[in-house]
Amino acid sequence: MTPNRNQMVTLARRPQGKPQREDFLLVEAVIPKPADGEMLIQTLYLSVDPGMRGMMEEPKSYSAGFKVGQPLTGRSVGRVVVSHHADFAAGDFVYERLPWQLYSVSDGRKAKRVDPNVAPLSTYLGVVGVPGFCAYFGLKEIGKPRAGETVVVSGASGAVGMTAVQLAKLESCRVVGIAGGAEKVAYLRDELGLDAVVNYHATDDLRTALDQACPDGIDVYFDNVGGDITQAALSLINHHARIVICGQTSQYNHPSESGKFAPERLIQKSALMQGFVVYDYEDRNDEAVARLGQLIRDGRLQHRENIIEGLENAPQAFIDLFEGKGFGKQLVRLAHITE
Ligand code: NAP
């Protein structure tokens, strides 16, 4: 591709079940020209998120749906290359939900300047971005873990889960992660210091494995995946347990299935289950950035990224999310720059 050409990834058709390569199309396009009050952004990193799957259905999830033939959109970090906007200058780095394309025009209303001197640019899509905010607010405002309690996190190897387990450890809880595969289990146990990790790929009796990992039951269950894993966790909750519903990745490719939800368990245990969207806490993002940033600088919060190169590989990176192939925050890098 020549430098004056744009490229985008569009939704070719709505996926049926698991997404396939044919559901996406890489399309050549022209670079749009910013008008007065607008700027041209070169995207540097795309965030690849399981929640985008819901947006590929006819619109009904918590975000507006994608349109067939139109580019996907996602959380992105980019660099302003041309600015006719009073608040942004060429060379600024910004965070915004942008089309999956190399260059996009923005009116700046939803753009937020990010500083590579405060945190590496990629982390504004991960540990100091929405996944980190989910872990921080979901635990602090809903899970409310207390020292000595048992906290179980599903999807523990993912961007949200990995942060949630570490924040729970910092509250002196007994922390149990659920993840798929020996490498992820070893990392969570040996690098992040979890008290136990259940490898759901390696057992056909998840409930027993989880029971053994949680001898005192479960006080806080932070759910990223839903389905059978959540059923097993709910069967082990203690009185006044708190259940944080952050995501339901195992259900996203089967939107018509209910996930066998058993609300009677909440009654028996006087438990609280609450869902949330990270935007509920939008006005407190600076608080989360300050706390998570400080923990990173202190060496008390680790993060992990899986960076794929090139827009043309973004569809496969998305498909791989549902195969557990990635490990940590899944990103696609569209351009290299010196931060
Ligand atoms: P992520 O980093 O993409 O996590 C991907 C991991 O999910 C995979 O590595 C895999 O780990 C696990 N996974 C994939 N398919 C699975 C399945 N069928 N069963 C069990 N585990 C499966 O995701 P994330 O960014 O941490 O997000 C976690 C959840 O939070 C997602 O559901 C996302 O949609 C949700 N979310 C919610 C909000 C909100 O505002 N509420 C905002 C952002 C994200 P293993 O191989 O270890 O299983």
Coordinates of C-alpha atoms and ligand atoms in Angstrom, one line a residue:
M1 CA 0.0 0.0 0.0
T2 CA 1.3 3.5 -0.8
P3 CA 1.4 6.0 2.1
N4 CA -1.4 8.1 0.6
R5 CA -3.9 5.2 0.6
N6 CA -6.2 4.2 3.4
Q7 CA -7.3 0.7 4.4
M8 CA -10.2 -0.4 6.5
V9 CA -11.7 -3.6 7.8
T10 CA -15.4 -3.9 7.2
L11 CA -18.1 -6.3 8.4
A12 CA -18.8 -8.4 5.3
R13 CA -21.7 -10.2 6.8
R14 CA -23.1 -10.9 10.3
P15 CA -21.3 -14.0 11.9
Q16 CA -23.3 -17.1 12.6
G17 CA -21.8 -18.6 15.8
K18 CA -18.0 -18.3 16.0
P19 CA -16.7 -15.5 13.7
Q20 CA -14.9 -16.6 10.5
R21 CA -12.4 -14.8 8.3
E22 CA -15.1 -14.5 5.6
D23 CA -17.2 -12.3 8.0
F24 CA -14.6 -9.5 7.4
L25 CA -13.2 -7.7 4.5
L26 CA -10.0 -5.6 4.0
V27 CA -10.9 -2.7 1.8
E28 CA -8.7 -0.1 0.1
A29 CA -10.0 3.5 0.6
V30 CA -8.9 7.1 0.3
I31 CA -7.6 9.0 3.3
P32 CA -10.4 11.4 4.4
K33 CA -9.7 15.1 4.6
P34 CA -10.4 16.9 7.9
A35 CA -12.6 20.0 7.6
D36 CA -12.5 23.0 10.0
G37 CA -12.8 21.8 13.6
E38 CA -11.7 18.3 12.6
M39 CA -8.4 16.4 12.7
L40 CA -6.9 13.4 10.9
I41 CA -5.7 10.6 13.1
Q42 CA -3.3 7.9 12.2
T43 CA -4.3 4.8 14.3
L44 CA -1.3 3.2 16.0
Y45 CA -3.0 0.6 18.2
L46 CA -6.4 -1.1 17.9
S47 CA -8.0 -2.8 20.9
V48 CA -9.5 -6.2 20.0
D49 CA -12.4 -6.9 22.4
P50 CA -14.7 -9.8 22.9
G51 CA -17.6 -7.4 23.4
M52 CA -17.4 -6.4 19.8
R53 CA -19.0 -9.7 19.0
G54 CA -22.3 -8.5 20.4
M55 CA -22.1 -5.5 18.1
M56 CA -22.0 -7.7 15.1
E57 CA -25.5 -8.9 15.8
E58 CA -28.5 -6.8 14.9
P59 CA -28.1 -4.0 17.5
K60 CA -29.2 -5.0 21.0
S61 CA -26.1 -5.1 23.2
Y62 CA -24.9 -2.2 25.4
S63 CA -23.3 -0.5 22.4
A64 CA -24.6 0.4 19.0
G65 CA -24.3 -2.4 16.5
F66 CA -22.0 -2.6 13.4
K67 CA -23.5 -2.2 10.0
V68 CA -22.7 -4.7 7.2
G69 CA -20.4 -3.1 4.6
Q70 CA -19.2 -0.5 7.1
P71 CA -15.9 -0.5 9.0
L72 CA -15.8 -2.0 12.5
T73 CA -15.1 0.5 15.2
G74 CA -13.1 -0.1 18.3
R75 CA -11.1 1.6 21.1
S76 CA -7.9 2.9 19.5
V77 CA -4.9 5.0 20.2
G78 CA -3.5 7.2 17.4
R79 CA -1.5 10.2 16.5
V80 CA -2.9 13.4 15.1
V81 CA -1.2 14.0 11.7
V82 CA -3.3 17.0 10.6
S83 CA -5.3 19.3 12.8
H84 CA -7.9 21.9 12.1
H85 CA -9.1 21.6 15.7
A86 CA -8.5 24.2 18.3
D87 CA -7.8 21.7 21.1
F88 CA -5.5 19.2 19.3
A89 CA -2.2 19.7 17.5
A90 CA -0.4 17.6 15.0
G91 CA 1.8 15.2 17.0
D92 CA -0.7 14.8 19.8
F93 CA -1.5 11.2 20.9
V94 CA -5.2 10.5 21.4
Y95 CA -7.5 7.8 22.6
E96 CA -10.9 7.4 20.9
R97 CA -13.3 4.8 19.5
L98 CA -12.3 4.9 15.8
P99 CA -13.1 2.9 12.7
W100 CA -10.8 -0.1 12.1
Q101 CA -8.8 1.8 9.5
L102 CA -5.3 3.3 9.1
Y103 CA -6.4 7.0 9.0
S104 CA -9.7 8.5 10.4
V105 CA -11.1 11.9 10.7
S106 CA -12.4 13.0 14.1
D107 CA -14.3 16.0 15.3
G108 CA -12.5 15.6 18.7
R109 CA -15.6 15.5 20.8
K110 CA -14.9 12.0 22.1
A111 CA -11.1 12.1 21.7
K112 CA -8.9 12.2 24.9
R113 CA -5.3 13.2 24.8
V114 CA -3.0 10.5 26.2
D115 CA 0.6 10.9 27.3
P116 CA 3.3 8.3 26.5
N117 CA 5.4 9.8 29.3
V118 CA 2.8 8.8 31.9
A119 CA 2.2 5.3 30.5
P120 CA 3.1 3.5 27.3
L121 CA 0.6 4.2 24.5
S122 CA -0.6 0.6 24.2
T123 CA -1.6 0.5 27.9
Y124 CA -4.3 3.1 27.4
L125 CA -6.2 0.2 25.8
G126 CA -5.4 -2.2 28.5
V127 CA -4.3 -1.9 32.1
V128 CA -4.8 1.9 32.3
G129 CA -7.8 1.8 29.9
V130 CA -11.2 0.1 29.9
P131 CA -10.1 -3.4 30.9
G132 CA -8.2 -1.9 33.9
F133 CA -11.2 0.3 34.8
C134 CA -13.5 -2.7 34.7
A135 CA -11.3 -4.6 37.1
Y136 CA -10.9 -1.5 39.4
F137 CA -14.5 -0.3 39.5
G138 CA -16.1 -3.8 39.4
L139 CA -14.1 -4.9 42.4
K140 CA -14.2 -1.7 44.3
E141 CA -17.9 -0.8 43.8
I142 CA -19.5 -4.2 43.5
G143 CA -17.2 -7.0 44.7
K144 CA -16.0 -5.0 47.7
P145 CA -13.5 -7.7 48.7
R146 CA -12.4 -7.8 52.4
A147 CA -9.1 -9.2 53.7
G148 CA -9.2 -13.0 54.1
E149 CA -12.2 -13.5 51.7
T150 CA -12.0 -15.8 48.7
V151 CA -12.2 -14.0 45.4
V152 CA -12.6 -16.1 42.2
V153 CA -12.0 -14.5 38.8
S154 CA -13.1 -16.2 35.6
G155 CA -11.2 -15.3 32.4
A156 CA -8.3 -14.6 34.7
S157 CA -5.7 -14.6 31.9
G158 CA -7.5 -11.9 30.0
A159 CA -7.0 -8.2 30.2
V160 CA -9.7 -7.5 32.8
G161 CA -9.1 -10.8 34.7
M162 CA -5.4 -10.3 35.0
T163 CA -5.8 -6.9 36.6
A164 CA -8.7 -8.0 38.8
V165 CA -6.8 -10.9 40.4
Q166 CA -3.9 -8.6 41.2
L167 CA -6.1 -5.9 42.7
A168 CA -7.8 -8.6 44.8
K169 CA -4.4 -9.9 46.0
L170 CA -3.6 -6.3 47.1
E171 CA -6.7 -6.5 49.3
S172 CA -5.1 -9.5 51.1
C173 CA -7.8 -11.9 49.7
R174 CA -7.4 -15.6 48.9
V175 CA -7.5 -15.3 45.1
V176 CA -8.4 -18.1 42.7
G177 CA -8.2 -17.7 38.9
I178 CA -9.9 -19.8 36.2
A179 CA -8.0 -20.0 32.9
G180 CA -7.5 -22.4 30.0
G181 CA -4.1 -24.0 29.5
A182 CA -0.9 -24.8 31.4
E183 CA 1.0 -21.7 30.3
K184 CA -1.7 -19.3 31.6
V185 CA -2.1 -21.3 34.8
A186 CA 1.7 -21.2 35.5
Y187 CA 1.8 -17.4 34.8
L188 CA -1.1 -16.7 37.1
R189 CA 0.2 -18.9 39.9
D190 CA 4.0 -18.3 39.7
E191 CA 4.2 -14.7 38.3
L192 CA 1.1 -13.1 39.8
G193 CA 1.1 -15.2 43.0
L194 CA -2.5 -16.5 42.9
D195 CA -3.4 -18.9 45.7
A196 CA -4.9 -21.4 43.2
V197 CA -5.7 -21.6 39.6
V198 CA -8.2 -23.9 38.0
N199 CA -7.4 -25.0 34.4
Y200 CA -10.9 -25.5 33.0
H201 CA -9.4 -27.2 29.9
A202 CA -7.8 -29.9 32.1
T203 CA -10.9 -31.0 34.0
D204 CA -14.3 -32.5 33.1
D205 CA -15.5 -31.7 36.6
L206 CA -15.0 -28.0 37.0
R207 CA -17.2 -27.7 40.1
T208 CA -15.1 -30.2 42.1
A209 CA -11.9 -28.6 40.9
L210 CA -13.2 -25.2 42.0
D211 CA -14.5 -26.6 45.2
Q212 CA -11.0 -28.0 46.1
A213 CA -9.4 -24.6 45.2
C214 CA -11.9 -22.8 47.4
P215 CA -12.1 -24.7 50.7
D216 CA -13.9 -21.8 52.4
G217 CA -16.4 -21.2 49.5
I218 CA -16.5 -18.1 47.3
D219 CA -17.2 -14.6 48.7
V220 CA -16.6 -12.6 45.5
Y221 CA -17.0 -14.0 42.0
F222 CA -15.8 -11.7 39.3
D223 CA -17.3 -13.0 36.1
N224 CA -15.8 -12.4 32.6
V225 CA -17.0 -15.5 30.8
G226 CA -20.4 -16.8 32.0
G227 CA -21.8 -20.2 31.0
D228 CA -20.8 -23.4 32.7
I229 CA -17.8 -21.8 34.5
T230 CA -20.2 -19.4 36.1
Q231 CA -22.7 -22.1 37.0
A232 CA -19.9 -23.9 38.8
A233 CA -18.8 -20.8 40.7
L234 CA -22.4 -19.9 41.7
S235 CA -22.9 -23.3 43.2
L236 CA -20.1 -22.5 45.7
I237 CA -20.9 -19.0 46.8
N238 CA -21.1 -18.1 50.5
H239 CA -23.7 -16.1 52.3
H240 CA -23.7 -12.5 51.3
A241 CA -21.4 -13.2 48.3
R242 CA -21.0 -10.5 45.7
I243 CA -21.1 -11.5 42.1
V244 CA -19.7 -9.0 39.6
I245 CA -21.0 -9.5 36.1
C246 CA -18.4 -7.9 33.9
G247 CA -18.5 -10.0 30.7
Q248 CA -19.9 -13.3 29.3
T249 CA -17.4 -14.2 26.6
S250 CA -18.5 -17.9 26.4
Q251 CA -22.0 -16.7 25.5
Y252 CA -21.2 -14.1 22.8
N253 CA -21.2 -16.5 19.9
H254 CA -24.5 -18.1 21.1
P255 CA -26.6 -15.1 21.8
S256 CA -29.9 -17.0 21.9
E257 CA -28.7 -19.3 24.7
S258 CA -29.6 -18.3 28.3
G259 CA -26.4 -19.6 30.0
K260 CA -28.5 -21.8 32.3
F261 CA -28.8 -19.0 34.9
A262 CA -30.0 -20.2 38.3
P263 CA -31.3 -17.2 40.3
E264 CA -32.5 -19.4 43.2
R265 CA -28.9 -19.7 44.3
L266 CA -28.8 -16.0 44.9
I267 CA -31.9 -16.3 47.2
Q268 CA -30.4 -19.2 49.1
K269 CA -27.2 -17.3 49.8
S270 CA -28.6 -13.8 50.1
A271 CA -26.1 -12.9 47.5
L272 CA -25.8 -9.8 45.4
M273 CA -25.3 -10.0 41.6
Q274 CA -24.8 -6.9 39.7
G275 CA -23.8 -6.1 36.2
F276 CA -22.2 -2.9 35.0
V277 CA -20.7 -1.1 32.1
V278 CA -17.5 0.6 32.6
Y279 CA -19.1 3.9 31.4
D280 CA -21.1 3.9 34.7
Y281 CA -17.9 5.2 36.2
E282 CA -16.7 7.4 33.4
D283 CA -16.5 10.5 35.6
R284 CA -14.0 8.6 37.8
N285 CA -11.6 7.4 35.1
D286 CA -8.9 9.8 36.4
E287 CA -9.1 8.1 39.8
A288 CA -8.6 4.7 38.2
V289 CA -5.7 5.9 36.1
A290 CA -4.0 7.4 39.1
R291 CA -4.4 4.3 41.2
L292 CA -3.5 1.8 38.5
G293 CA -0.6 3.9 37.2
Q294 CA 0.8 4.2 40.7
L295 CA 0.6 0.5 41.2
I296 CA 2.5 -0.1 37.9
R297 CA 5.2 2.4 38.8
D298 CA 5.5 0.7 42.3
G299 CA 6.0 -2.6 40.6
R300 CA 2.8 -4.0 42.3
L301 CA 0.7 -4.4 39.1
Q302 CA 1.9 -6.4 36.1
H303 CA 0.3 -6.4 32.7
R304 CA 0.7 -8.5 29.6
E305 CA -0.1 -7.7 26.0
N306 CA -0.4 -9.8 22.9
I307 CA 0.5 -7.4 20.0
I308 CA -0.3 -8.5 16.4
E309 CA 1.2 -6.5 13.5
G310 CA -0.9 -5.1 10.7
L311 CA -4.5 -4.2 10.0
E312 CA -4.9 -7.2 7.7
N313 CA -4.4 -9.4 10.7
A314 CA -7.0 -7.7 12.9
P315 CA -9.9 -10.1 12.0
Q316 CA -7.8 -13.2 12.9
A317 CA -6.8 -11.5 16.2
F318 CA -10.5 -11.1 16.9
I319 CA -11.4 -14.7 16.0
D320 CA -8.6 -15.9 18.2
L321 CA -10.1 -14.3 21.2
F322 CA -12.7 -17.0 21.3
E323 CA -10.2 -19.8 20.9
G324 CA -8.1 -18.7 23.9
K325 CA -5.1 -18.3 21.6
G326 CA -4.1 -14.8 22.9
F327 CA -2.7 -14.2 26.3
G328 CA -3.2 -10.8 27.9
K329 CA -4.6 -7.7 26.3
Q330 CA -5.1 -8.3 22.6
L331 CA -3.9 -5.4 20.4
V332 CA -3.1 -4.8 16.8
R333 CA -0.3 -2.4 15.9
L334 CA -0.9 -0.5 12.7
A335 CA 2.2 1.7 12.8
H336 CA 5.5 1.9 14.6
I337 CA 6.5 5.2 16.2
T338 CA 9.1 6.2 18.8
E339 CA 7.2 7.1 21.9
Ligands
NAP1 P1 -9.8 -10.8 26.8 O1 -8.6 -10.2 27.3 O2 -10.0 -10.7 25.4 O3 -9.9 -12.3 27.3 C1 -9.9 -13.3 26.4 C2 -9.9 -14.6 27.1 O4 -11.2 -15.0 27.4 C3 -9.2 -15.6 26.3 O5 -7.8 -15.6 26.4 C4 -9.7 -16.9 27.0 O6 -8.9 -17.1 28.1 C5 -11.1 -16.4 27.6 N1 -12.1 -17.1 26.8 C6 -12.4 -17.0 25.5 N2 -13.4 -17.8 25.2 C7 -13.8 -18.4 26.3 C8 -14.8 -19.4 26.6 N3 -15.6 -19.9 25.7 N4 -14.9 -19.8 27.9 C9 -14.1 -19.3 28.8 N5 -13.1 -18.4 28.6 C10 -13.0 -18.0 27.4 O7 -11.1 -10.1 27.4 P2 -11.1 -8.9 28.4 O8 -10.8 -7.6 27.7 O9 -10.4 -9.3 29.6 O10 -12.7 -8.8 28.8 C11 -13.2 -9.7 29.7 C12 -14.7 -9.6 29.6 O11 -15.1 -8.3 30.1 C13 -15.3 -9.8 28.2 O12 -16.4 -10.6 28.3 C14 -15.6 -8.4 27.8 O13 -16.7 -8.4 26.9 C15 -16.0 -7.8 29.1 N6 -16.0 -6.3 29.2 C16 -17.0 -5.7 29.8 C17 -17.0 -4.3 29.9 C18 -18.1 -3.7 30.7 O14 -18.2 -2.4 30.6 N7 -18.8 -4.4 31.5 C19 -16.0 -3.6 29.3 C20 -14.9 -4.3 28.7 C21 -14.9 -5.7 28.6 P3 -8.6 -18.7 28.5 O15 -7.9 -19.3 27.4 O16 -7.7 -18.6 29.7 O17 -9.9 -19.3 28.8

